Tab-separated table of C-alpha atoms in Angstrom:
chain	number	residue	atom	x	y	z
B	1	MET	CA	35.823	61.769	-66.389
B	2	LEU	CA	34.026	62.133	-63.054
B	3	PHE	CA	36.259	60.040	-60.826
B	4	THR	CA	39.753	60.885	-62.003
B	5	LYS	CA	42.162	60.568	-59.076
B	6	ALA	CA	44.937	63.015	-58.327
B	7	ARG	CA	48.109	60.969	-58.623
B	8	VAL	CA	51.105	60.246	-60.782
B	9	HIS	CA	52.140	56.746	-61.795
B	10	ILE	CA	55.891	57.302	-61.905
B	11	ASP	CA	58.451	57.023	-59.117
B	12	ASP	CA	60.013	60.063	-57.502
B	13	ALA	CA	63.313	59.683	-59.393
B	14	THR	CA	61.538	59.666	-62.765
B	15	ARG	CA	59.380	62.634	-61.794
B	16	GLU	CA	62.439	64.535	-60.635
B	17	TRP	CA	64.218	63.706	-63.901
B	18	ILE	CA	61.326	65.156	-65.924
B	19	ASP	CA	61.125	68.191	-63.618
B	20	GLU	CA	64.854	68.826	-64.077
B	21	GLN	CA	64.949	68.341	-67.836
B	22	TRP	CA	61.809	70.316	-68.604
B	23	PRO	CA	63.083	73.883	-68.041
B	24	TRP	CA	66.445	72.898	-69.580
B	25	LEU	CA	64.698	71.710	-72.749
B	26	VAL	CA	62.446	74.778	-72.926
B	27	GLU	CA	65.546	76.962	-72.740
B	28	LYS	CA	67.786	74.912	-75.061
B	29	LEU	CA	65.060	74.561	-77.684
B	30	ASN	CA	64.357	78.267	-77.366
B	31	MET	CA	60.651	77.627	-76.823
B	32	GLY	CA	59.913	80.539	-74.472
B	33	ASP	CA	56.208	80.640	-73.571
B	34	LEU	CA	54.765	77.264	-74.595
B	35	SER	CA	51.271	78.743	-74.871
B	36	GLU	CA	52.499	80.734	-77.867
B	37	HIS	CA	53.275	77.546	-79.796
B	38	LEU	CA	50.842	75.207	-81.498
B	39	ILE	CA	50.281	71.721	-80.193
B	40	ILE	CA	50.119	69.560	-83.259
B	41	GLU	CA	47.026	67.356	-83.424
B	42	PRO	CA	46.337	64.362	-85.674
B	43	THR	CA	43.638	66.113	-87.682
B	44	ASP	CA	43.060	67.183	-91.292
B	45	GLU	CA	43.488	70.761	-90.127
B	46	PHE	CA	47.124	70.086	-89.278
B	47	PHE	CA	47.740	67.486	-91.981
B	48	PRO	CA	45.592	68.465	-94.983
B	49	HIS	CA	47.470	66.413	-97.569
B	50	LYS	CA	46.022	63.057	-98.543
B	51	TRP	CA	48.150	60.215	-97.198
B	52	GLU	CA	49.308	57.370	-99.413
B	53	PRO	CA	52.558	55.422	-99.624
B	54	SER	CA	54.034	57.565	-102.397
B	55	ARG	CA	57.134	59.763	-102.578
B	56	GLU	CA	55.013	62.875	-103.091
B	57	ALA	CA	52.885	62.119	-100.031
B	58	ILE	CA	55.859	61.398	-97.774
B	59	GLU	CA	57.647	64.530	-99.003
B	60	ASN	CA	54.522	66.564	-98.184
B	61	LEU	CA	54.294	64.953	-94.757
B	62	PHE	CA	58.006	65.539	-94.133
B	63	ALA	CA	57.722	69.217	-95.087
B	64	THR	CA	54.733	69.621	-92.770
B	65	VAL	CA	56.464	68.014	-89.780
B	66	VAL	CA	59.642	70.026	-90.412
B	67	GLU	CA	57.561	73.206	-90.306
B	68	TYR	CA	55.844	72.171	-87.063
B	69	ALA	CA	59.210	71.254	-85.533
B	70	GLU	CA	60.352	74.798	-86.336
B	71	VAL	CA	63.368	73.560	-88.288
B	72	ASP	CA	64.701	75.417	-91.321
B	73	PRO	CA	63.566	73.284	-94.320
B	74	ALA	CA	66.671	74.333	-96.265
B	75	ARG	CA	68.801	72.462	-93.723
B	76	VAL	CA	67.092	69.072	-93.806
B	77	GLU	CA	66.576	66.402	-96.400
B	78	LEU	CA	64.651	63.155	-96.245
B	79	GLY	CA	66.495	60.001	-97.288
B	80	LEU	CA	64.149	57.114	-98.093
B	81	LEU	CA	65.820	53.730	-97.751
B	82	GLU	CA	64.978	50.151	-98.508
B	83	PRO	CA	64.813	48.111	-95.251
B	84	GLN	CA	68.311	47.752	-93.793
B	85	ASP	CA	69.918	44.879	-91.876
B	86	GLU	CA	71.032	47.384	-89.257
B	87	MET	CA	69.064	50.368	-88.042
B	88	PRO	CA	70.316	53.487	-89.848
B	89	ALA	CA	71.479	56.537	-87.919
B	90	ALA	CA	68.668	58.815	-86.763
B	91	LEU	CA	70.253	61.669	-88.683
B	92	ILE	CA	73.436	62.261	-90.645
B	93	LYS	CA	75.203	65.610	-90.754
B	94	GLN	CA	76.365	66.632	-94.242
B	95	ASP	CA	78.218	69.951	-94.198
B	96	ASP	CA	75.644	72.400	-92.880
B	97	LYS	CA	72.658	70.153	-93.656
B	98	TYR	CA	71.144	67.060	-92.085
B	99	LEU	CA	69.956	63.942	-93.865
B	100	LEU	CA	67.123	62.144	-92.082
B	101	PRO	CA	67.161	58.479	-93.156
B	102	LEU	CA	63.766	56.761	-93.130
B	103	GLU	CA	63.141	53.174	-94.127
B	104	ILE	CA	60.152	52.724	-96.438
B	105	SER	CA	58.940	49.998	-94.076
B	106	GLU	CA	58.238	52.815	-91.590
B	107	LEU	CA	55.644	54.413	-93.860
B	108	GLY	CA	52.713	52.112	-93.113
B	109	ASP	CA	50.933	54.330	-90.588
B	110	PRO	CA	51.221	58.106	-91.078
B	111	ALA	CA	50.833	58.800	-87.346
B	112	VAL	CA	53.789	56.535	-86.592
B	113	THR	CA	55.771	58.095	-89.444
B	114	ILE	CA	55.104	61.533	-87.937
B	115	ALA	CA	56.300	60.243	-84.539
B	116	ILE	CA	59.522	58.913	-86.088
B	117	LEU	CA	60.166	62.170	-87.952
B	118	ALA	CA	59.357	64.255	-84.869
B	119	ARG	CA	61.898	62.292	-82.832
B	120	LYS	CA	64.600	62.755	-85.489
B	121	LEU	CA	63.861	66.475	-85.669
B	122	ALA	CA	63.938	66.733	-81.887
B	123	LEU	CA	67.382	65.123	-81.979
B	124	LEU	CA	68.441	67.595	-84.658
B	125	ARG	CA	67.363	70.522	-82.514
B	126	LEU	CA	69.080	69.054	-79.458
B	127	THR	CA	72.237	68.522	-81.523
B	128	GLU	CA	72.119	72.124	-82.664
B	129	ALA	CA	71.651	73.176	-79.040
B	130	GLY	CA	74.919	71.451	-78.142
B	131	LEU	CA	73.533	68.428	-76.312
B	132	ASP	CA	76.045	65.780	-75.242
B	133	MET	CA	75.161	62.876	-77.544
B	134	GLU	CA	76.747	60.402	-75.113
B	135	ARG	CA	74.117	61.042	-72.459
B	136	ASP	CA	72.556	57.833	-71.187
B	137	ASP	CA	69.131	59.451	-71.082
B	138	LEU	CA	69.249	60.659	-74.696
B	139	PRO	CA	66.342	58.471	-75.925
B	140	LEU	CA	64.120	59.686	-73.092
B	141	LEU	CA	65.231	63.255	-73.674
B	142	MET	CA	64.245	62.999	-77.359
B	143	ASP	CA	60.752	61.859	-76.350
B	144	LEU	CA	60.416	64.649	-73.790
B	145	ALA	CA	61.663	67.176	-76.350
B	146	CYS	CA	58.855	66.100	-78.695
B	147	VAL	CA	56.337	66.978	-75.956
B	148	VAL	CA	57.974	70.366	-75.350
B	149	MET	CA	57.933	71.019	-79.125
B	150	GLY	CA	54.183	70.305	-79.308
B	151	LEU	CA	54.573	67.075	-81.278
B	152	GLY	CA	54.273	64.682	-78.354
B	153	ILE	CA	50.783	63.342	-79.113
B	154	PHE	CA	52.173	61.238	-81.945
B	155	ASN	CA	55.104	59.872	-79.955
B	156	ALA	CA	52.954	59.113	-76.924
B	157	ASN	CA	50.401	57.187	-78.964
B	158	ALA	CA	53.219	55.180	-80.550
B	159	ALA	CA	54.950	54.485	-77.214
B	160	VAL	CA	55.118	51.232	-75.293
B	161	PRO	CA	53.044	50.880	-72.091
B	162	GLN	CA	55.580	50.595	-69.253
B	163	VAL	CA	59.161	50.036	-70.281
B	164	PRO	CA	60.948	53.314	-71.155
B	165	ARG	CA	62.740	53.281	-74.490
U	1	MET	CA	59.156	57.230	-72.435
U	2	ASN	CA	56.394	55.005	-71.207
U	3	TRP	CA	52.732	55.926	-70.867
U	4	PRO	CA	52.854	57.177	-67.225
U	5	MET	CA	55.870	59.343	-68.060
U	6	TYR	CA	53.976	60.836	-70.978
U	7	GLY	CA	51.014	61.458	-68.670
U	8	TYR	CA	53.194	63.475	-66.310
U	9	ALA	CA	54.974	65.279	-69.165
U	10	PHE	CA	51.655	66.266	-70.765
U	11	ALA	CA	50.428	67.530	-67.396
U	12	LYS	CA	53.516	69.773	-67.221
U	13	TYR	CA	52.848	70.860	-70.794
U	14	ALA	CA	49.235	71.757	-69.960
U	15	LYS	CA	50.325	73.638	-66.851
U	16	ALA	CA	52.924	75.591	-68.808
U	17	ARG	CA	50.203	76.598	-71.259
U	18	GLY	CA	47.754	77.533	-68.489
U	19	GLU	CA	45.324	74.792	-69.492
U	20	ASP	CA	43.189	73.067	-66.809
U	21	LYS	CA	41.237	70.920	-69.266
U	22	PRO	CA	43.221	70.874	-72.496
U	23	SER	CA	41.125	69.955	-75.510
U	24	TRP	CA	44.025	68.192	-77.207
U	25	ILE	CA	43.882	65.401	-74.626
U	26	ARG	CA	41.134	63.811	-76.714
U	27	HIS	CA	43.734	62.764	-79.278
U	28	LEU	CA	45.722	60.684	-76.775
U	29	ARG	CA	45.142	56.983	-76.479
U	30	GLU	CA	42.811	56.212	-73.573
U	31	ASP	CA	45.482	54.983	-71.131
U	32	ILE	CA	47.681	58.052	-71.559
U	33	LYS	CA	44.628	60.301	-71.374
U	34	ILE	CA	43.872	58.894	-67.901
U	35	PHE	CA	47.501	59.242	-66.747
U	36	THR	CA	47.493	62.843	-67.986
U	37	ARG	CA	44.217	63.798	-66.290
U	38	GLU	CA	45.349	62.264	-63.013
U	39	ALA	CA	48.684	64.066	-63.199
U	40	ILE	CA	46.962	67.394	-63.955
U	41	LYS	CA	44.825	66.904	-60.843
U	42	TRP	CA	47.895	65.931	-58.808
U	43	MET	CA	49.703	69.089	-59.868
U	44	LYS	CA	46.781	71.229	-58.744
U	45	LYS	CA	46.828	69.751	-55.201
């Protein structure tokens, strides 16, 4: 773009919040040098399995996202659910493993499914890092963690325009 | 986060990776792409 301006479209408090959380997340998520990690792109190269609304396809997608989120696959399990009256927990700890509930109604668009899984896995990693789960900014922190983890493209494209979640 | 927040966060991500013109920006929806490019420029000021 020839005429891109140099500006940010967020207020100072929001910018300062991101600036403060960024190094904290990099440290807590043990990311080190971000240039040594992949940024995950919505391409066949990163997601070679054919997508369809089947258990095999969602299990393949889940395994792929778990790998990209740098989470031990032996410690996570996907729990597919029929649509619930109330939103299920983002993740459920079971002994030393985590169950990630996912409603089958969330499987319509693979990019959105990846965003949902990435957010759950970000929460898992933040939980493991000892994050205070009562923090008011937890939803924002989960989104920012997805960016730090290289999975942010999916969450950004699924985000709302102006109102922070 | 909203789109402008993502734009700023991606600009930080690009800076941390030493990328002036990151190729992965092409995968972002157009609005966020613009916010990101503008934030990258702002950070270089």
